Amino acid sequence: MSGAEVLICGAGRTPFGRWSEATGRQLAVAAVNAALADAGIAWSRVGAAFGGSDSAGLADTLVAQLGLTGLPFVNVKNGCATGGSALVSAVNAIRSGMADVVLAVGFDKHPRGAFDPKPEDWGLGAEYGSDGLMVTTQFFGMKIQRYMHDHGITPRTLALVAEKAYRNGALTSEAWRRKPLSAQEVLDSGMVSDPLTRYMFCSPGAGAAALVLCSPEAARALDGPPVTLRSAVVRTRRFGSFEVFSPWIPGGELTSVSRDASAAAFEEAGLGPGDVDVCQLQDTESGAEVMHMAECGFCEDGEQERLVASGATGIGGTLPVNTDGGCIANGEPIGASGLRQVYEVVQQLRGRAGEHQVPGGPRVGFTHVYGAPGVSACTVLSR
């Protein structure tokens, strides 16, 4: 997706969690208005929009509240990569000349309890659900269990990742989980799917995030300090992967959709993992953050044990990860998570992250989201 430069000139989000009686669509409108205000423009200036949710309604209907301007508004639904896919679509709209100011929005509002997907929606037989394999906590437990065995990762490392998430969440006003928890409290919180305990998981919730993207020419007339979107990519699984709703392992070397997506994002950006000052990695549970550190190129497999223990992934560390608390502290409204990640990195690069600001003026950021049935979206941003 190489081409003309694209800038993020406005970013907005709502608090995440179960704090409000508002519908998912109402949360989306609030996030869009916040992003427009941040950019200093009216809705009428937006030339195209892309957005969606997993279960909270159709994004194009937001025009009833935002304004009936007649713009093209495309619904996007791509699981956990919904926000990232909307972003890629918005970038392509600018680079193709479709519009010079484009909106990307993601939102959701999920009921209490674990996600309850239907096997047939994922191309699977009914027996897949009756055998319990649609319960995602089991998949995450299986995947991290194997990874721990192969690379010497201990349960305490998983607990330290969650401890960091809750510590960062306590510093983030929009986060859901704002009570710090110790690693021991995380370990003692009750086993869900061995080795993952209750407080190592994120929870389905509600929230919305939106971004205003602009061409360089349009950005010069706007108020918000722009952040350059160096790359935005989406990838699906290749043969040989081990994924949610596809947990099988063929012979030969394993593949990874997160490795593919992150490598493509860095190649397009002309940068590497060593250039990144702050990053967001999908942490549906704490084992995912551990694995994604290596899959996205920030360390070798097994090095996470030392890096996490040393504090390297903390806000003041050498590689700050999930500075807003990630999914563990914010919860996961599926359609919004990917854009929430980008919002956080934009704020970090602008120096506007408040109590959870990374010191030293970070200049390059990275985001990564992963979901069923093996899809990943990644971005590289700079100022």
Coordinates of C-alpha atoms in Angstrom, one line a residue:
M1 CA 0.0 0.0 0.0
S2 CA 2.8 2.4 -0.8
G3 CA 1.9 5.8 -2.1
A4 CA 1.3 9.4 -1.1
E5 CA 1.8 10.4 2.5
V6 CA -1.2 10.2 4.8
L7 CA -1.5 12.1 8.1
I8 CA -3.7 11.6 11.1
C9 CA -5.0 15.1 12.1
G10 CA -7.7 14.1 14.6
A11 CA -8.2 11.4 17.1
G12 CA -11.0 10.7 19.5
R13 CA -12.2 7.9 21.8
T14 CA -14.8 7.3 24.5
P15 CA -14.1 5.6 27.8
F16 CA -14.2 1.8 27.5
G17 CA -16.1 -0.6 29.8
R18 CA -19.7 -0.9 30.9
W19 CA -20.0 2.6 32.3
S20 CA -22.8 3.9 30.2
E21 CA -26.4 3.2 29.1
A22 CA -25.5 4.7 25.7
T23 CA -25.8 2.4 22.6
G24 CA -22.8 1.5 20.6
R25 CA -23.9 3.9 17.9
Q26 CA -24.1 6.7 20.4
L27 CA -20.6 6.0 21.6
A28 CA -19.4 6.0 17.9
V29 CA -21.0 9.5 17.4
A30 CA -19.2 10.8 20.5
A31 CA -15.9 9.4 19.3
V32 CA -16.3 10.9 15.8
N33 CA -17.2 14.3 17.2
A34 CA -14.2 14.2 19.5
A35 CA -11.9 13.4 16.5
L36 CA -13.5 16.2 14.4
A37 CA -13.0 18.6 17.3
D38 CA -9.4 17.5 17.6
A39 CA -8.8 18.2 13.9
G40 CA -10.7 21.4 14.1
I41 CA -13.1 20.6 11.3
A42 CA -16.8 20.1 10.8
W43 CA -18.4 16.9 9.6
S44 CA -19.2 18.5 6.3
R45 CA -15.5 18.7 5.5
V46 CA -15.1 14.9 5.6
G47 CA -15.2 13.5 2.0
A48 CA -15.5 9.7 2.8
A49 CA -15.9 7.5 5.8
F50 CA -15.2 3.8 6.7
G51 CA -16.2 2.1 9.9
G52 CA -17.9 -0.7 11.6
S53 CA -18.6 -2.9 14.6
D54 CA -19.0 -6.6 15.3
S55 CA -22.4 -6.5 17.1
A56 CA -23.5 -2.9 17.7
G57 CA -25.0 -1.8 14.4
L58 CA -24.1 -0.4 11.0
A59 CA -21.6 2.4 10.9
D60 CA -23.1 4.1 7.8
T61 CA -26.3 4.9 9.8
L62 CA -24.3 7.3 12.0
V63 CA -24.9 10.0 9.3
A64 CA -28.4 10.4 10.8
Q65 CA -26.7 12.0 13.8
L66 CA -23.5 13.4 12.2
G67 CA -25.1 15.0 9.2
L68 CA -26.8 14.1 5.9
T69 CA -24.0 15.3 3.6
G70 CA -24.3 12.5 1.1
L71 CA -20.7 11.3 1.5
P72 CA -19.8 7.7 0.7
F73 CA -19.8 5.8 4.0
V74 CA -18.7 2.1 3.7
N75 CA -19.5 -0.5 6.4
V76 CA -16.5 -2.7 7.5
K77 CA -16.8 -5.9 9.4
N78 CA -13.6 -7.9 9.8
G79 CA -13.6 -9.3 13.4
C80 CA -10.9 -7.9 15.6
A81 CA -9.3 -6.3 12.6
T82 CA -12.5 -4.2 11.9
G83 CA -10.8 -1.0 13.0
G84 CA -7.6 -1.8 11.2
S85 CA -9.5 -2.6 8.0
A86 CA -11.4 0.6 8.2
L87 CA -8.1 2.4 8.6
V88 CA -6.6 0.7 5.6
S89 CA -9.7 1.6 3.5
A90 CA -9.4 5.2 4.6
V91 CA -5.8 5.4 3.7
N92 CA -6.5 3.9 0.3
A93 CA -9.3 6.5 -0.2
I94 CA -6.8 9.3 0.2
R95 CA -4.1 7.7 -1.9
S96 CA -6.5 7.1 -4.7
G97 CA -7.7 10.6 -4.7
M98 CA -11.2 9.7 -3.6
A99 CA -11.1 12.4 -0.9
D100 CA -8.6 14.5 1.0
V101 CA -10.2 14.2 4.4
V102 CA -11.5 10.7 5.4
L103 CA -12.9 9.3 8.7
A104 CA -12.2 5.8 10.2
V105 CA -14.4 4.7 13.1
G106 CA -14.8 1.6 15.1
F107 CA -17.3 0.8 17.9
D108 CA -19.0 -2.0 19.8
K109 CA -21.2 -2.8 22.8
H110 CA -21.1 -6.4 24.0
P111 CA -23.2 -8.1 26.6
R112 CA -21.6 -9.5 29.8
G113 CA -19.9 -12.9 29.6
A114 CA -17.6 -14.5 27.1
F115 CA -18.1 -14.1 23.3
D116 CA -20.6 -16.6 22.0
P117 CA -19.8 -17.1 18.3
K118 CA -21.7 -19.5 16.0
P119 CA -19.6 -22.2 14.2
E120 CA -21.4 -21.8 10.9
D121 CA -20.5 -18.1 10.8
W122 CA -16.8 -19.2 10.6
G123 CA -17.2 -22.0 8.1
L124 CA -17.2 -24.7 10.7
G125 CA -19.5 -27.6 11.5
A126 CA -21.9 -27.6 14.4
E127 CA -19.8 -30.3 16.2
Y128 CA -17.0 -27.7 16.6
G129 CA -19.3 -25.8 18.9
S130 CA -20.8 -28.8 20.7
D131 CA -17.2 -30.0 21.4
G132 CA -16.4 -26.7 23.2
L133 CA -13.9 -25.5 20.7
M134 CA -15.7 -22.2 20.1
V135 CA -14.7 -21.2 23.6
T136 CA -11.8 -18.8 22.9
T137 CA -10.3 -19.1 26.4
Q138 CA -9.4 -22.7 25.6
F139 CA -7.6 -21.8 22.5
F140 CA -5.6 -19.1 24.2
G141 CA -4.7 -21.5 26.9
M142 CA -3.5 -24.2 24.5
K143 CA -1.4 -21.7 22.4
I144 CA 0.4 -20.1 25.3
Q145 CA 0.9 -23.5 27.0
R146 CA 2.8 -24.8 24.0
Y147 CA 4.8 -21.6 23.7
M148 CA 5.8 -21.7 27.3
H149 CA 6.9 -25.3 27.0
D150 CA 9.0 -24.5 23.9
H151 CA 10.6 -21.2 25.0
G152 CA 10.9 -21.4 28.8
I153 CA 8.2 -18.8 29.7
T154 CA 6.9 -19.0 33.3
P155 CA 3.4 -18.3 34.7
R156 CA 5.0 -15.4 36.7
T157 CA 5.8 -13.6 33.4
L158 CA 2.2 -13.9 32.4
A159 CA 1.2 -12.4 35.7
L160 CA 3.7 -9.5 35.4
V161 CA 2.3 -8.6 32.0
A162 CA -1.2 -8.3 33.6
E163 CA 0.2 -6.4 36.5
K164 CA 1.7 -3.9 34.1
A165 CA -1.7 -3.6 32.2
Y166 CA -3.6 -2.8 35.4
R167 CA -0.9 -0.4 36.5
N168 CA -1.1 1.5 33.2
G169 CA -4.9 1.3 33.2
A170 CA -4.9 3.1 36.6
L171 CA -3.1 6.0 34.9
T172 CA -5.5 6.2 31.9
S173 CA -8.7 8.1 32.4
E174 CA -10.6 6.3 29.6
A175 CA -9.6 2.8 30.8
W176 CA -12.1 0.3 32.3
R177 CA -10.0 -1.5 34.8
R178 CA -8.3 1.3 36.9
K179 CA -7.4 -0.7 40.0
P180 CA -3.7 -1.8 40.2
L181 CA -3.2 -5.5 40.9
S182 CA -0.1 -7.3 41.9
A183 CA 1.3 -10.2 40.0
Q184 CA 0.5 -12.5 43.0
E185 CA -3.1 -11.3 43.0
V186 CA -3.3 -12.1 39.3
L187 CA -1.9 -15.6 39.9
D188 CA -4.3 -16.2 42.7
S189 CA -7.4 -15.0 40.8
G190 CA -8.6 -18.5 39.8
M191 CA -7.6 -20.6 36.8
V192 CA -9.7 -20.3 33.7
S193 CA -7.8 -22.2 31.0
D194 CA -4.4 -23.4 32.3
P195 CA -2.1 -21.5 32.6
L196 CA -4.3 -18.4 32.2
T197 CA -6.1 -17.1 35.3
R198 CA -9.1 -14.8 35.5
Y199 CA -7.2 -11.5 35.7
M200 CA -4.9 -12.4 32.8
F201 CA -7.9 -12.0 30.4
C202 CA -9.6 -9.0 29.0
S203 CA -13.4 -8.7 29.0
P204 CA -15.9 -7.9 26.3
G205 CA -17.2 -4.3 26.8
A206 CA -18.3 -1.1 25.1
G207 CA -16.5 1.8 23.5
A208 CA -15.6 3.7 20.3
A209 CA -12.6 5.3 18.7
A210 CA -12.3 7.4 15.5
L211 CA -9.5 9.0 13.4
V212 CA -9.5 11.8 10.9
L213 CA -7.0 11.2 8.1
C214 CA -5.9 13.8 5.7
S215 CA -3.7 14.4 2.7
P216 CA -0.7 16.7 3.4
E217 CA -2.4 19.6 1.5
A218 CA -5.6 19.3 3.6
A219 CA -3.6 18.9 6.8
R220 CA -1.9 22.3 6.4
A221 CA -5.3 24.0 6.9
L222 CA -6.2 22.1 10.1
D223 CA -5.5 22.7 13.8
G224 CA -4.3 19.4 15.2
P225 CA -0.6 18.6 15.2
P226 CA -0.5 15.8 12.6
V227 CA 1.1 12.4 13.0
T228 CA 2.3 10.6 9.9
L229 CA 0.8 7.2 9.2
R230 CA 3.8 5.4 7.6
S231 CA 2.0 2.2 6.9
A232 CA -1.2 0.3 7.6
V233 CA -1.7 -3.3 6.5
V234 CA -4.1 -6.2 7.1
R235 CA -3.2 -9.9 6.5
T236 CA -5.0 -13.2 6.8
R237 CA -3.5 -16.6 7.8
R238 CA -1.3 -18.7 5.5
F239 CA -1.1 -22.5 5.5
G240 CA 0.6 -23.8 8.6
S241 CA -0.8 -21.4 11.1
F242 CA -2.4 -22.1 14.5
E243 CA -5.3 -19.7 15.0
V244 CA -8.5 -19.0 16.8
F245 CA -11.2 -21.3 15.4
S246 CA -8.5 -23.1 13.4
P247 CA -6.3 -24.8 16.0
W248 CA -4.5 -27.4 14.0
I249 CA -0.9 -27.9 13.2
P250 CA 0.2 -29.4 9.9
G251 CA 3.7 -30.8 9.3
G252 CA 6.5 -28.4 8.7
E253 CA 7.4 -25.0 10.0
L254 CA 4.6 -22.9 11.6
T255 CA 3.5 -19.7 10.0
S256 CA 2.1 -16.6 11.8
V257 CA -0.3 -14.0 10.5
S258 CA 1.1 -11.5 13.0
R259 CA 4.6 -12.1 11.8
D260 CA 3.4 -11.5 8.2
A261 CA 1.4 -8.4 9.0
S262 CA 4.1 -6.7 11.1
A263 CA 6.9 -7.5 8.6
A264 CA 4.8 -6.0 5.8
A265 CA 4.0 -2.9 7.9
F266 CA 7.7 -2.3 8.7
E267 CA 8.7 -2.9 5.1
E268 CA 6.2 -0.4 3.8
A269 CA 7.3 2.2 6.5
G270 CA 11.0 1.8 5.7
L271 CA 11.6 1.2 9.4
G272 CA 12.2 -1.7 11.7
P273 CA 11.3 -2.9 15.2
G274 CA 14.4 -1.3 16.6
D275 CA 13.2 2.2 15.6
V276 CA 10.0 1.9 17.6
D277 CA 9.7 4.0 20.8
V278 CA 6.2 2.9 21.9
C279 CA 3.9 0.1 20.8
Q280 CA 0.5 -1.5 21.2
L281 CA 0.3 -5.3 20.9
Q282 CA -2.9 -7.3 21.1
D283 CA -3.3 -8.6 24.6
T284 CA -6.6 -10.5 24.6
E285 CA -4.9 -12.2 27.5
S286 CA -1.4 -11.7 28.8
G287 CA 0.1 -14.7 27.0
A288 CA -0.8 -13.0 23.7
E289 CA 1.3 -10.0 24.5
V290 CA 4.2 -12.3 25.3
M291 CA 3.9 -14.1 22.0
H292 CA 3.3 -11.0 20.0
M293 CA 6.4 -9.3 21.3
A294 CA 8.4 -11.9 19.3
E295 CA 6.0 -12.4 16.4
C296 CA 6.1 -8.6 15.7
G297 CA 9.9 -8.6 15.8
F298 CA 10.7 -6.9 19.1
C299 CA 12.6 -9.8 20.6
E300 CA 13.6 -13.4 20.0
D301 CA 11.3 -16.2 21.2
G302 CA 12.1 -16.8 24.9
E303 CA 13.6 -13.3 25.5
Q304 CA 10.3 -12.1 27.0
E305 CA 11.1 -13.7 30.3
R306 CA 14.0 -11.4 30.9
L307 CA 12.5 -8.3 29.2
V308 CA 9.3 -8.4 31.2
A309 CA 11.1 -9.1 34.5
S310 CA 13.5 -6.2 33.9
G311 CA 10.7 -3.7 33.4
A312 CA 11.7 -3.0 29.8
T313 CA 8.0 -3.1 28.6
G314 CA 6.9 -0.5 31.3
I315 CA 6.1 3.1 30.5
G316 CA 9.7 4.1 31.4
G317 CA 11.3 1.1 29.8
T318 CA 13.2 0.6 26.6
L319 CA 10.2 -0.8 24.8
P320 CA 6.9 0.5 26.4
V321 CA 4.1 -1.9 25.5
N322 CA 0.4 -1.1 25.9
T323 CA 0.9 2.1 27.7
D324 CA -2.9 2.7 28.2
G325 CA -3.4 -0.8 29.7
G326 CA -4.2 -2.5 26.5
C327 CA -7.2 -4.8 26.1
I328 CA -6.7 -6.2 29.6
A329 CA -7.4 -2.8 31.2
N330 CA -9.6 -1.3 28.6
G331 CA -11.7 -4.4 27.7
E332 CA -12.4 -5.4 24.1
P333 CA -15.2 -3.8 22.1
I334 CA -14.1 -5.7 19.0
G335 CA -14.8 -3.0 16.4
A336 CA -13.0 -0.3 18.4
S337 CA -9.9 -2.0 19.7
G338 CA -7.6 -1.5 16.7
L339 CA -8.4 2.2 16.4
R340 CA -8.1 2.6 20.2
Q341 CA -4.5 1.4 19.8
V342 CA -3.8 4.0 17.1
Y343 CA -5.4 6.7 19.2
E344 CA -3.1 5.9 22.1
V345 CA 0.1 6.0 19.9
V346 CA -1.0 9.3 18.3
Q347 CA -1.4 10.8 21.8
Q348 CA 2.0 9.4 22.8
L349 CA 3.7 10.8 19.7
R350 CA 2.0 14.2 20.3
G351 CA 3.1 14.2 24.0
R352 CA -0.5 14.3 25.1
A353 CA -0.8 11.0 27.0
G354 CA -0.9 12.6 30.5
E355 CA 0.0 10.4 33.4
H356 CA 0.9 7.5 31.2
Q357 CA 3.1 9.5 28.8
V358 CA 6.3 7.8 27.7
P359 CA 9.2 10.1 28.7
G360 CA 11.8 11.4 26.2
G361 CA 9.5 12.4 23.4
P362 CA 8.8 9.2 21.5
R363 CA 9.0 9.6 17.7
V364 CA 7.9 6.2 16.2
G365 CA 5.0 4.0 17.2
F366 CA 3.6 0.7 16.2
T367 CA 0.2 -1.0 16.6
H368 CA -0.8 -4.6 16.2
V369 CA -4.2 -6.3 16.5
Y370 CA -4.9 -10.0 16.1
G371 CA -8.2 -12.0 16.0
A372 CA -10.1 -15.0 14.6
P373 CA -9.9 -16.8 12.4
G374 CA -6.3 -15.7 11.9
V375 CA -6.3 -12.0 10.8
S376 CA -3.9 -9.2 11.9
A377 CA -3.7 -5.5 11.2
C378 CA -0.6 -3.4 11.9
T379 CA 0.4 0.2 11.6
V380 CA 3.6 2.2 11.9
L381 CA 3.4 5.9 12.8
S382 CA 5.9 8.8 13.3
R383 CA 6.1 12.4 14.0

